[in-house]
Amino acid sequence: MANENKLQNIIGHCKEYGFIFQSSEIYDGLGAVYDYGQYGAELKRNIREYWWRSMTQMHDNIVGIDAAIFMHQMVWKASGHVDNFSDPMIDNKDSKKRYRVDHLIEGFAETLEKEKGDALLQQMDALLAANDFAGLKQLIDDNKMKCAISGTCNWTDVRQFNLMFSTEMGSVADDANVVYLRPETAQGIFVNFLNVQKSGRMKIPFGIAQTGKAFRNEIVARGFIFRMREFEQMEMQFFVRPGTQKEWYEKWKETRMKWHLSLGISPDHYRFHDHVKLAHYADAACDIEYDFPMGFKEVEGIHSRTDFDLKQHQQFSGKKLTYFDTEINQHYIPYVIETSIGLDRAVMMILSEAYEEQDLSTAEKQESRVVLKLPAMLAPFKLAVLPLLKKDGLPEIARELMDQCRPHFRCFYEEKDTIGKRYRRMDAIGTPFCVTIDHQTKEDGTVTIRYRDEMTQERIPLSSVKDMVIEKTKMF
Ligand code: GAP
């Protein structure tokens, strides 16, 4: 399947089967904002839970918090977001369409032969690293890059555009009441660093994790839930002794890649990408990229953020944010390694990996199915319970099994349609196991269990279903 088709098919599937809808669709939608439907919400929740437990439950020295979205406006001044959280943009004067400069050039590079495209991207990286806006404009002009809408090369100069959304708190609209919708969750961790360290008696090295919404006024938002204006992040700041950051940066690169591979995704679908242009706070940074239907793109960032954020907050707040290290008898501002993964991007990665269109035709019959081969622990429903008929006491046995399983995992009950159709619906939402209750169940207490990926079936004791599903869908 061509990759462009695959993306479109995944988007269509997500809508048809209740995973993801365009926000405010009945009003023609809101750009780059999406709603999760009944199955998408479960899938997203399970990914969040797996990340949360991997970070907190599985590490003695990492705790989780839940900071507010609104924070004091000085937080964003101190972090550098008010002055620096901007992208170079360019407008086409004829269509009035605004482009992120790097996206415009990347899009153009894709139309060139590989060697020429790579050379152009190298030039772009160097100009971005030097903040050379005139040079970027020249590159766009020299290559006669066109606006996709007007088809012209009539461009404005390159300018910076801040990506934060702002609003006012309270009834008086003045500058003092401006609050920002957080563009990253990380700052909620930094400003609580001492609260957590002291109340939890945490010793360095230790981490603080958090998941939550973030907002960015992305200019070019495309690729379905890949780049959204409202999205969710799962971030962890790991506080270390200055001088040890390089070692911890490498450790976290390895740990996070292991987490990705634990999702059963092939190592060939991942790669690291080291940043050429470092953010204002970083002394090393890389992305974990996944091979999405539109090619390799960032799913997670790992950043060595130095002591930049805590130092800035100490300076702007006037509050001491140092830590006393009893092992070396010294006060210092810790260095930080950050791991930051977008939850929505993780959902898109899992869906891209899981989505398969299969041709099951035989000489006698044309047949196909769409299956989501989701990791069993992440599937919205772990088990479907299907009585063969709506009579003869079969629904009662099925309901009893539902009651047994419900407190342990989500299960789905369905008695309409043929078994074949019911299996297909479960394949489409990624349910790993289906059990059918039939007349033999009444005789010998066994059921047919059907496995989603192989489509094989076997009979197992009804009494073993619950424990088998718990075992096969557990996270750890
Ligand atoms: N605290 C560091 C930070 O926010 P980032 O690279 O800007 O770093 C981290 O973002 C992750 O958040 C990205 O790797 C990506 O998965 C996700 N992300 C960023 N912008 C996004 C957007 N507009 N839509 C969806 N996910 C986004």
Short mmCIF file of C-alpha atoms and ligand atoms in Angstrom, two decimals:
data_model
loop_
_atom_site.label_atom_id
_atom_site.label_comp_id
_atom_site.label_asym_id
_atom_site.label_seq_id
_atom_site.Cartn_x
_atom_site.Cartn_y
_atom_site.Cartn_z
CA MET A 1 0.00 0.00 0.00
CA ALA A 2 1.39 3.40 -0.95
CA ASN A 3 2.26 5.38 2.17
CA GLU A 4 0.02 8.34 1.32
CA ASN A 5 -2.87 5.88 0.94
CA LYS A 6 -1.96 4.21 4.21
CA LEU A 7 -2.21 7.49 6.10
CA GLN A 8 -5.56 8.32 4.48
CA ASN A 9 -6.84 4.81 5.20
CA ILE A 10 -5.79 5.04 8.85
CA ILE A 11 -7.56 8.41 9.18
CA GLY A 12 -10.71 6.91 7.62
CA HIS A 13 -10.52 3.84 9.85
CA CYS A 14 -10.10 5.97 12.98
CA LYS A 15 -13.29 7.87 12.14
CA GLU A 16 -15.34 4.85 11.08
CA TYR A 17 -14.45 2.83 14.17
CA GLY A 18 -14.67 5.51 16.84
CA PHE A 19 -10.98 6.15 17.50
CA ILE A 20 -10.44 9.78 16.42
CA PHE A 21 -12.74 12.50 15.08
CA GLN A 22 -12.04 15.98 13.77
CA SER A 23 -12.91 18.48 16.52
CA SER A 24 -16.20 20.37 16.01
CA GLU A 25 -16.78 18.40 12.83
CA ILE A 26 -20.41 19.51 12.42
CA TYR A 27 -19.12 23.10 12.14
CA ASP A 28 -16.63 22.01 9.47
CA GLY A 29 -13.92 21.28 12.01
CA LEU A 30 -11.26 23.23 13.88
CA GLY A 31 -7.81 23.04 12.29
CA ALA A 32 -5.33 20.63 13.85
CA VAL A 33 -7.56 19.85 16.81
CA TYR A 34 -8.93 16.32 17.26
CA ASP A 35 -11.27 14.45 19.60
CA TYR A 36 -10.75 10.88 20.74
CA GLY A 37 -13.79 8.64 20.41
CA GLN A 38 -14.80 5.67 22.53
CA TYR A 39 -11.99 3.33 21.40
CA GLY A 40 -9.36 5.99 20.81
CA ALA A 41 -9.81 7.30 24.35
CA GLU A 42 -9.19 3.79 25.74
CA LEU A 43 -6.13 3.25 23.56
CA LYS A 44 -4.68 6.63 24.52
CA ARG A 45 -5.38 6.01 28.20
CA ASN A 46 -3.62 2.63 28.03
CA ILE A 47 -0.51 4.14 26.38
CA ARG A 48 -0.46 6.89 29.00
CA GLU A 49 -0.80 4.29 31.76
CA TYR A 50 2.01 2.14 30.33
CA TRP A 51 4.33 5.14 30.13
CA TRP A 52 3.34 6.32 33.64
CA ARG A 53 3.93 2.93 35.20
CA SER A 54 7.18 2.38 33.28
CA MET A 55 8.46 5.68 34.63
CA THR A 56 7.13 5.70 38.20
CA GLN A 57 6.18 2.20 39.37
CA MET A 58 9.27 0.66 37.74
CA HIS A 59 11.74 3.21 39.14
CA ASP A 60 12.30 3.79 42.88
CA ASN A 61 13.66 7.27 42.22
CA ILE A 62 10.99 8.74 39.93
CA VAL A 63 7.73 10.23 41.18
CA GLY A 64 4.79 11.63 39.23
CA ILE A 65 2.98 14.95 39.64
CA ASP A 66 0.05 16.71 38.02
CA ALA A 67 0.69 20.45 37.72
CA ALA A 68 -1.90 22.98 36.54
CA ILE A 69 -2.04 24.10 32.91
CA PHE A 70 -2.15 27.77 33.93
CA MET A 71 1.03 29.06 35.50
CA HIS A 72 2.32 32.49 36.49
CA GLN A 73 3.29 34.47 33.37
CA MET A 74 6.80 34.91 34.78
CA VAL A 75 7.35 31.15 34.38
CA TRP A 76 7.34 31.63 30.59
CA LYS A 77 9.48 34.72 30.75
CA ALA A 78 12.06 32.79 32.81
CA SER A 79 11.93 29.70 30.62
CA GLY A 80 12.61 31.77 27.52
CA HIS A 81 9.32 30.92 25.84
CA VAL A 82 8.04 34.52 25.74
CA ASP A 83 11.16 35.67 23.89
CA ASN A 84 12.34 32.55 22.08
CA PHE A 85 9.50 30.11 21.50
CA SER A 86 9.00 31.05 17.92
CA ASP A 87 9.56 29.61 14.50
CA PRO A 88 10.84 31.41 11.43
CA MET A 89 7.85 31.96 9.14
CA ILE A 90 7.32 33.30 5.68
CA ASP A 91 4.08 34.46 4.03
CA ASN A 92 3.14 34.17 0.39
CA LYS A 93 1.89 37.64 -0.60
CA ASP A 94 -0.58 36.32 -3.18
CA SER A 95 -2.29 33.49 -1.27
CA LYS A 96 -1.66 35.07 2.19
CA LYS A 97 -0.71 31.58 3.34
CA ARG A 98 1.90 31.41 6.09
CA TYR A 99 4.56 28.66 6.09
CA ARG A 100 7.09 27.49 8.61
CA VAL A 101 10.33 28.06 6.73
CA ASP A 102 11.79 24.65 7.56
CA HIS A 103 8.60 22.91 6.40
CA LEU A 104 8.55 24.84 3.13
CA ILE A 105 12.17 23.92 2.40
CA GLU A 106 11.73 20.30 3.53
CA GLY A 107 8.69 19.94 1.29
CA PHE A 108 10.66 21.33 -1.64
CA ALA A 109 13.65 19.05 -0.87
CA GLU A 110 11.37 16.03 -1.14
CA THR A 111 10.67 16.90 -4.77
CA LEU A 112 14.41 16.80 -5.63
CA GLU A 113 16.76 13.88 -6.28
CA LYS A 114 18.04 12.50 -2.99
CA GLU A 115 21.54 13.98 -3.23
CA LYS A 116 20.32 17.45 -4.15
CA GLY A 117 17.59 17.32 -1.50
CA ASP A 118 20.10 16.33 1.21
CA ALA A 119 22.47 19.13 0.21
CA LEU A 120 19.63 21.65 0.40
CA LEU A 121 18.62 20.41 3.86
CA GLN A 122 22.22 20.74 5.03
CA GLN A 123 22.28 24.34 3.84
CA MET A 124 18.99 24.97 5.63
CA ASP A 125 20.27 23.44 8.89
CA ALA A 126 23.34 25.67 8.82
CA LEU A 127 21.26 28.81 8.19
CA LEU A 128 18.77 27.89 10.94
CA ALA A 129 21.62 27.22 13.37
CA ALA A 130 23.01 30.69 12.61
CA ASN A 131 19.54 32.35 12.80
CA ASP A 132 20.34 33.73 9.36
CA PHE A 133 16.86 34.81 8.17
CA ALA A 134 18.12 36.74 5.16
CA GLY A 135 20.06 33.63 4.09
CA LEU A 136 16.92 31.47 4.42
CA LYS A 137 14.93 33.92 2.29
CA GLN A 138 17.71 33.86 -0.29
CA LEU A 139 17.64 30.03 -0.32
CA ILE A 140 13.88 30.07 -0.95
CA ASP A 141 14.24 32.67 -3.73
CA ASP A 142 17.26 31.02 -5.37
CA ASN A 143 15.45 27.69 -5.58
CA LYS A 144 12.23 29.33 -6.83
CA MET A 145 10.14 27.58 -4.18
CA LYS A 146 6.44 28.05 -4.85
CA CYS A 147 3.40 28.41 -2.63
CA ALA A 148 1.20 25.32 -3.04
CA ILE A 149 -1.92 27.51 -3.23
CA SER A 150 -1.00 30.51 -5.40
CA GLY A 151 1.78 28.76 -7.30
CA THR A 152 3.87 31.96 -7.07
CA CYS A 153 7.26 32.79 -5.54
CA ASN A 154 6.08 36.15 -4.18
CA TRP A 155 7.36 35.90 -0.57
CA THR A 156 7.63 38.27 2.39
CA ASP A 157 10.79 38.39 4.49
CA VAL A 158 11.34 35.62 7.04
CA ARG A 159 10.01 36.59 10.51
CA GLN A 160 9.71 35.01 13.93
CA PHE A 161 6.22 34.01 15.17
CA ASN A 162 5.51 33.07 18.81
CA LEU A 163 3.66 29.78 19.22
CA MET A 164 2.10 30.34 22.66
CA PHE A 165 -1.64 30.87 23.11
CA SER A 166 -2.52 33.53 25.67
CA THR A 167 -5.64 34.59 27.51
CA GLU A 168 -6.51 36.76 30.53
CA MET A 169 -7.21 35.61 34.04
CA GLY A 170 -9.80 37.50 36.08
CA SER A 171 -12.14 40.25 34.91
CA VAL A 172 -9.65 42.97 33.99
CA ALA A 173 -7.98 42.66 30.62
CA ASP A 174 -4.51 44.11 31.00
CA ASP A 175 -0.97 42.86 30.55
CA ALA A 176 -0.59 41.93 34.20
CA ASN A 177 -3.40 39.38 33.88
CA VAL A 178 -2.10 37.63 30.78
CA VAL A 179 -1.71 33.88 31.25
CA TYR A 180 -0.41 31.41 28.70
CA LEU A 181 -1.69 27.97 27.89
CA ARG A 182 1.44 25.95 28.64
CA PRO A 183 3.39 24.97 25.50
CA GLU A 184 5.13 22.13 27.39
CA THR A 185 4.45 20.34 30.66
CA ALA A 186 8.11 20.51 31.73
CA GLN A 187 7.93 23.91 33.44
CA GLY A 188 5.33 22.60 35.91
CA ILE A 189 8.01 20.15 37.01
CA PHE A 190 10.79 22.73 37.27
CA VAL A 191 8.81 25.15 39.43
CA ASN A 192 7.87 22.26 41.75
CA PHE A 193 11.37 20.85 41.93
CA LEU A 194 12.03 21.89 45.53
CA ASN A 195 8.47 21.11 46.71
CA VAL A 196 8.83 17.52 45.51
CA GLN A 197 12.44 17.12 46.58
CA LYS A 198 11.74 18.32 50.13
CA SER A 199 8.32 16.73 50.69
CA GLY A 200 9.49 13.42 49.18
CA ARG A 201 12.99 13.59 50.75
CA MET A 202 14.32 12.79 47.28
CA LYS A 203 18.05 12.34 46.77
CA ILE A 204 19.81 13.15 43.55
CA PRO A 205 19.69 11.50 41.04
CA PHE A 206 15.89 11.48 40.92
CA GLY A 207 13.15 12.17 38.43
CA ILE A 208 9.75 13.86 38.28
CA ALA A 209 7.29 12.66 35.66
CA GLN A 210 4.04 14.15 34.44
CA THR A 211 1.52 13.77 31.66
CA GLY A 212 -0.83 16.48 30.49
CA LYS A 213 -2.09 18.83 27.83
CA ALA A 214 0.12 21.33 26.04
CA PHE A 215 -0.87 23.96 23.48
CA ARG A 216 0.99 25.44 20.54
CA ASN A 217 -0.31 27.73 17.84
CA GLU A 218 1.30 25.63 15.13
CA ILE A 219 1.20 27.44 11.81
CA VAL A 220 1.60 24.45 9.59
CA ALA A 221 -0.31 21.75 11.34
CA ARG A 222 -0.59 18.62 9.24
CA GLY A 223 -0.25 14.87 9.35
CA PHE A 224 -3.45 14.08 11.28
CA ILE A 225 -2.64 13.87 15.02
CA PHE A 226 1.10 14.23 14.34
CA ARG A 227 1.11 18.01 14.75
CA MET A 228 -1.79 19.44 16.70
CA ARG A 229 -2.57 22.75 18.37
CA GLU A 230 -3.80 21.02 21.53
CA PHE A 231 -1.95 17.83 22.39
CA GLU A 232 -0.69 15.80 25.29
CA GLN A 233 2.87 15.25 26.46
CA MET A 234 4.45 12.67 28.73
CA GLU A 235 7.58 14.22 30.16
CA MET A 236 10.15 13.34 32.77
CA GLN A 237 12.87 15.57 34.18
CA PHE A 238 15.77 13.68 35.73
CA PHE A 239 17.84 15.80 38.13
CA VAL A 240 21.53 14.90 38.30
CA ARG A 241 24.79 16.10 39.78
CA PRO A 242 26.55 18.62 37.45
CA GLY A 243 29.23 16.87 35.41
CA THR A 244 27.31 13.57 35.23
CA GLN A 245 24.78 14.74 32.62
CA LYS A 246 26.51 13.12 29.63
CA GLU A 247 26.41 9.68 31.25
CA TRP A 248 22.72 10.08 32.23
CA TYR A 249 21.84 11.40 28.79
CA GLU A 250 23.23 8.17 27.25
CA LYS A 251 21.43 6.05 29.87
CA TRP A 252 18.10 7.69 29.15
CA LYS A 253 18.55 7.33 25.39
CA GLU A 254 19.02 3.62 25.93
CA THR A 255 16.17 3.27 28.46
CA ARG A 256 13.70 5.11 26.29
CA MET A 257 14.61 3.12 23.17
CA LYS A 258 14.07 -0.09 25.20
CA TRP A 259 10.60 1.20 26.14
CA HIS A 260 9.76 1.73 22.49
CA LEU A 261 10.99 -1.74 21.55
CA SER A 262 8.94 -3.24 24.40
CA LEU A 263 5.86 -2.22 22.37
CA GLY A 264 6.81 -4.98 19.94
CA ILE A 265 7.76 -2.48 17.22
CA SER A 266 10.57 -3.55 14.91
CA PRO A 267 13.95 -1.84 15.59
CA ASP A 268 14.07 -1.05 11.84
CA HIS A 269 11.20 1.36 12.36
CA TYR A 270 13.19 3.51 14.78
CA ARG A 271 16.27 5.67 14.54
CA PHE A 272 17.99 8.37 16.58
CA HIS A 273 18.43 11.81 15.08
CA ASP A 274 20.97 14.10 16.76
CA HIS A 275 20.05 17.79 16.75
CA VAL A 276 22.30 20.10 14.77
CA LYS A 277 20.64 23.26 16.06
CA LEU A 278 20.35 22.95 19.85
CA ALA A 279 17.50 24.64 21.72
CA HIS A 280 18.51 27.57 23.91
CA TYR A 281 18.52 25.36 27.02
CA ALA A 282 20.32 22.21 25.78
CA ASP A 283 23.94 20.95 25.68
CA ALA A 284 22.93 17.75 23.82
CA ALA A 285 19.67 16.62 22.26
CA CYS A 286 18.29 13.94 20.00
CA ASP A 287 14.99 12.66 18.73
CA ILE A 288 13.73 9.13 18.61
CA GLU A 289 12.18 8.95 15.16
CA TYR A 290 9.60 6.42 14.03
CA ASP A 291 8.91 5.45 10.43
CA PHE A 292 5.40 6.92 10.10
CA PRO A 293 3.45 6.53 6.84
CA MET A 294 4.88 9.95 5.87
CA GLY A 295 8.46 8.80 6.65
CA PHE A 296 10.79 8.96 9.66
CA LYS A 297 9.62 11.70 12.06
CA GLU A 298 10.17 12.63 15.70
CA VAL A 299 8.08 10.82 18.27
CA GLU A 300 10.17 11.61 21.35
CA GLY A 301 12.87 14.07 22.31
CA ILE A 302 15.70 13.44 24.78
CA HIS A 303 17.38 16.61 25.93
CA SER A 304 20.26 17.41 28.24
CA ARG A 305 18.87 20.73 29.50
CA THR A 306 21.82 21.69 31.73
CA ASP A 307 20.87 23.80 34.78
CA PHE A 308 19.27 26.40 32.51
CA ASP A 309 15.65 26.16 33.69
CA LEU A 310 16.28 25.98 37.44
CA LYS A 311 18.84 28.78 37.22
CA GLN A 312 16.40 30.96 35.30
CA HIS A 313 13.59 30.31 37.80
CA GLN A 314 15.95 31.03 40.68
CA GLN A 315 16.90 34.34 39.08
CA PHE A 316 13.37 35.41 38.08
CA SER A 317 11.65 34.30 41.31
CA GLY A 318 14.41 35.33 43.69
CA LYS A 319 13.94 31.95 45.47
CA LYS A 320 16.90 29.68 46.06
CA LEU A 321 16.56 26.47 44.02
CA THR A 322 19.76 24.72 45.06
CA TYR A 323 20.13 21.20 46.38
CA PHE A 324 22.48 20.13 49.16
CA ASP A 325 24.34 16.97 48.15
CA THR A 326 25.32 15.25 51.39
CA GLU A 327 27.65 12.83 49.59
CA ILE A 328 29.96 15.59 48.42
CA ASN A 329 28.96 18.25 50.95
CA GLN A 330 28.04 20.80 48.29
CA HIS A 331 25.14 23.02 47.32
CA TYR A 332 24.41 23.18 43.61
CA ILE A 333 21.69 23.65 41.02
CA PRO A 334 21.12 20.20 39.50
CA TYR A 335 21.50 19.46 35.82
CA VAL A 336 18.54 17.93 34.02
CA ILE A 337 17.99 15.20 31.46
CA GLU A 338 14.53 15.38 29.94
CA THR A 339 12.61 12.69 28.11
CA SER A 340 9.58 14.10 26.30
CA ILE A 341 7.18 12.05 24.22
CA GLY A 342 3.95 13.25 22.62
CA LEU A 343 1.08 11.00 23.65
CA ASP A 344 -0.85 11.70 20.46
CA ARG A 345 2.23 10.92 18.39
CA ALA A 346 2.59 7.69 20.35
CA VAL A 347 -1.05 6.87 19.50
CA MET A 348 -0.33 7.57 15.83
CA MET A 349 2.81 5.44 15.97
CA ILE A 350 0.94 2.51 17.54
CA LEU A 351 -1.89 2.82 14.99
CA SER A 352 0.54 3.06 12.06
CA GLU A 353 2.35 -0.05 13.24
CA ALA A 354 -0.82 -2.00 13.98
CA TYR A 355 -2.93 -1.18 10.90
CA GLU A 356 -3.03 -3.95 8.30
CA GLU A 357 -5.25 -4.55 5.29
CA GLN A 358 -5.23 -8.27 4.52
CA ASP A 359 -6.47 -10.11 1.47
CA LEU A 360 -7.85 -13.45 2.69
CA SER A 361 -9.35 -14.55 -0.64
CA THR A 362 -9.35 -18.21 -1.57
CA ALA A 363 -10.23 -19.91 -4.87
CA GLU A 364 -13.82 -20.18 -3.63
CA LYS A 365 -14.32 -16.84 -1.97
CA GLN A 366 -13.14 -13.22 -2.08
CA GLU A 367 -12.46 -11.98 1.41
CA SER A 368 -10.43 -9.31 3.18
CA ARG A 369 -10.09 -7.80 6.60
CA VAL A 370 -8.66 -4.72 8.27
CA VAL A 371 -6.98 -5.64 11.51
CA LEU A 372 -5.33 -3.53 14.20
CA LYS A 373 -2.54 -5.70 15.59
CA LEU A 374 -2.29 -3.60 18.74
CA PRO A 375 -0.07 -4.79 21.59
CA ALA A 376 -2.56 -6.76 23.73
CA MET A 377 -1.83 -4.64 26.83
CA LEU A 378 -2.84 -1.46 24.94
CA ALA A 379 -5.95 -2.72 23.15
CA PRO A 380 -9.17 -0.83 24.05
CA PHE A 381 -10.88 -4.15 24.77
CA LYS A 382 -8.92 -7.20 25.84
CA LEU A 383 -11.64 -9.77 25.30
CA ALA A 384 -14.88 -10.11 23.31
CA VAL A 385 -17.49 -12.48 24.70
CA LEU A 386 -19.74 -13.80 21.96
CA PRO A 387 -22.64 -16.21 22.56
CA LEU A 388 -23.19 -18.20 19.35
CA LEU A 389 -26.99 -17.79 19.65
CA LYS A 390 -29.31 -15.47 21.54
CA LYS A 391 -31.04 -18.46 23.16
CA ASP A 392 -30.60 -21.86 24.82
CA GLY A 393 -28.97 -20.31 27.90
CA LEU A 394 -25.84 -19.22 25.95
CA PRO A 395 -26.23 -15.45 26.67
CA GLU A 396 -26.54 -16.27 30.39
CA ILE A 397 -23.21 -18.15 30.40
CA ALA A 398 -21.63 -15.31 28.41
CA ARG A 399 -22.96 -12.68 30.84
CA GLU A 400 -21.56 -14.65 33.76
CA LEU A 401 -18.11 -14.65 32.10
CA MET A 402 -18.43 -10.88 31.51
CA ASP A 403 -19.20 -10.36 35.21
CA GLN A 404 -16.14 -12.41 36.19
CA CYS A 405 -13.79 -10.52 33.85
CA ARG A 406 -15.13 -6.96 34.09
CA PRO A 407 -13.32 -5.99 37.31
CA HIS A 408 -9.98 -7.06 35.82
CA PHE A 409 -10.02 -5.75 32.23
CA ARG A 410 -12.34 -4.24 29.64
CA CYS A 411 -14.41 -6.74 27.74
CA PHE A 412 -16.96 -6.40 24.99
CA TYR A 413 -20.26 -8.31 24.76
CA GLU A 414 -21.96 -8.87 21.44
CA GLU A 415 -24.71 -11.26 20.34
CA LYS A 416 -25.82 -9.72 17.01
CA ASP A 417 -24.75 -10.96 13.53
CA THR A 418 -22.80 -14.02 12.43
CA ILE A 419 -19.69 -14.98 14.35
CA GLY A 420 -17.59 -14.09 11.27
CA LYS A 421 -18.91 -10.52 11.19
CA ARG A 422 -18.43 -10.16 14.91
CA TYR A 423 -14.78 -11.32 14.58
CA ARG A 424 -14.19 -8.73 11.83
CA ARG A 425 -15.55 -5.91 13.99
CA MET A 426 -13.26 -6.98 16.84
CA ASP A 427 -10.28 -7.17 14.42
CA ALA A 428 -11.02 -3.62 13.32
CA ILE A 429 -10.79 -2.27 16.87
CA GLY A 430 -7.85 -4.50 17.79
CA THR A 431 -9.43 -6.87 20.35
CA PRO A 432 -6.79 -9.60 20.79
CA PHE A 433 -9.07 -12.40 22.04
CA CYS A 434 -12.65 -13.46 21.26
CA VAL A 435 -14.39 -16.32 23.02
CA THR A 436 -17.48 -17.98 21.64
CA ILE A 437 -19.97 -19.67 23.94
CA ASP A 438 -21.78 -22.50 22.14
CA HIS A 439 -23.78 -25.64 22.93
CA GLN A 440 -20.63 -27.62 23.68
CA THR A 441 -19.89 -25.10 26.46
CA LYS A 442 -23.00 -26.38 28.23
CA GLU A 443 -21.85 -29.96 27.87
CA ASP A 444 -18.15 -29.84 28.73
CA GLY A 445 -17.47 -26.29 30.05
CA THR A 446 -15.15 -25.33 27.19
CA VAL A 447 -15.25 -22.32 24.86
CA THR A 448 -13.66 -21.50 21.49
CA ILE A 449 -10.99 -18.88 21.80
CA ARG A 450 -9.98 -17.07 18.63
CA TYR A 451 -6.66 -15.23 18.31
CA ARG A 452 -6.80 -11.93 16.40
CA ASP A 453 -3.39 -11.97 14.67
CA GLU A 454 -3.21 -15.59 13.52
CA MET A 455 -7.00 -16.07 13.29
CA THR A 456 -6.48 -19.53 14.80
CA GLN A 457 -8.97 -21.06 17.19
CA GLU A 458 -8.82 -23.65 19.95
CA ARG A 459 -11.00 -24.89 22.76
CA ILE A 460 -10.06 -24.03 26.30
CA PRO A 461 -11.87 -24.39 29.63
CA LEU A 462 -14.32 -21.54 30.29
CA SER A 463 -12.89 -21.37 33.81
CA SER A 464 -9.41 -20.50 32.47
CA VAL A 465 -10.42 -17.55 30.26
CA LYS A 466 -10.12 -14.78 32.85
CA ASP A 467 -6.64 -15.78 34.07
CA MET A 468 -5.36 -16.41 30.55
CA VAL A 469 -6.39 -12.91 29.42
CA ILE A 470 -4.93 -11.29 32.56
CA GLU A 471 -1.63 -13.09 31.91
CA LYS A 472 -1.47 -12.17 28.22
CA THR A 473 -2.43 -8.51 28.61
CA LYS A 474 -0.41 -7.55 31.67
CA MET A 475 1.98 -4.61 31.30
CA PHE A 476 4.83 -6.04 33.36
N1 GAP B 1 9.75 19.89 26.97
C1 GAP B 1 10.44 19.69 25.74
C2 GAP B 1 9.55 19.73 24.59
O1 GAP B 1 8.40 20.11 24.69
P1 GAP B 1 9.47 19.23 22.04
O2 GAP B 1 10.45 18.50 21.16
O3 GAP B 1 9.00 20.57 21.60
O4 GAP B 1 10.15 19.29 23.46
C3 GAP B 1 8.32 17.03 22.81
O5 GAP B 1 8.19 18.31 22.25
C4 GAP B 1 7.39 16.07 22.13
O6 GAP B 1 6.06 16.57 22.15
C5 GAP B 1 7.68 15.82 20.65
O7 GAP B 1 8.66 14.81 20.49
C6 GAP B 1 6.35 15.39 20.11
O8 GAP B 1 6.16 14.01 20.31
C7 GAP B 1 5.37 16.16 20.99
N2 GAP B 1 4.86 17.34 20.26
C8 GAP B 1 5.45 18.54 20.14
N3 GAP B 1 4.68 19.38 19.43
C9 GAP B 1 3.57 18.69 19.09
C10 GAP B 1 2.38 19.00 18.36
N4 GAP B 1 2.18 20.21 17.86
N5 GAP B 1 1.44 18.04 18.20
C11 GAP B 1 1.63 16.80 18.73
N6 GAP B 1 2.72 16.46 19.44
C12 GAP B 1 3.68 17.38 19.62
#
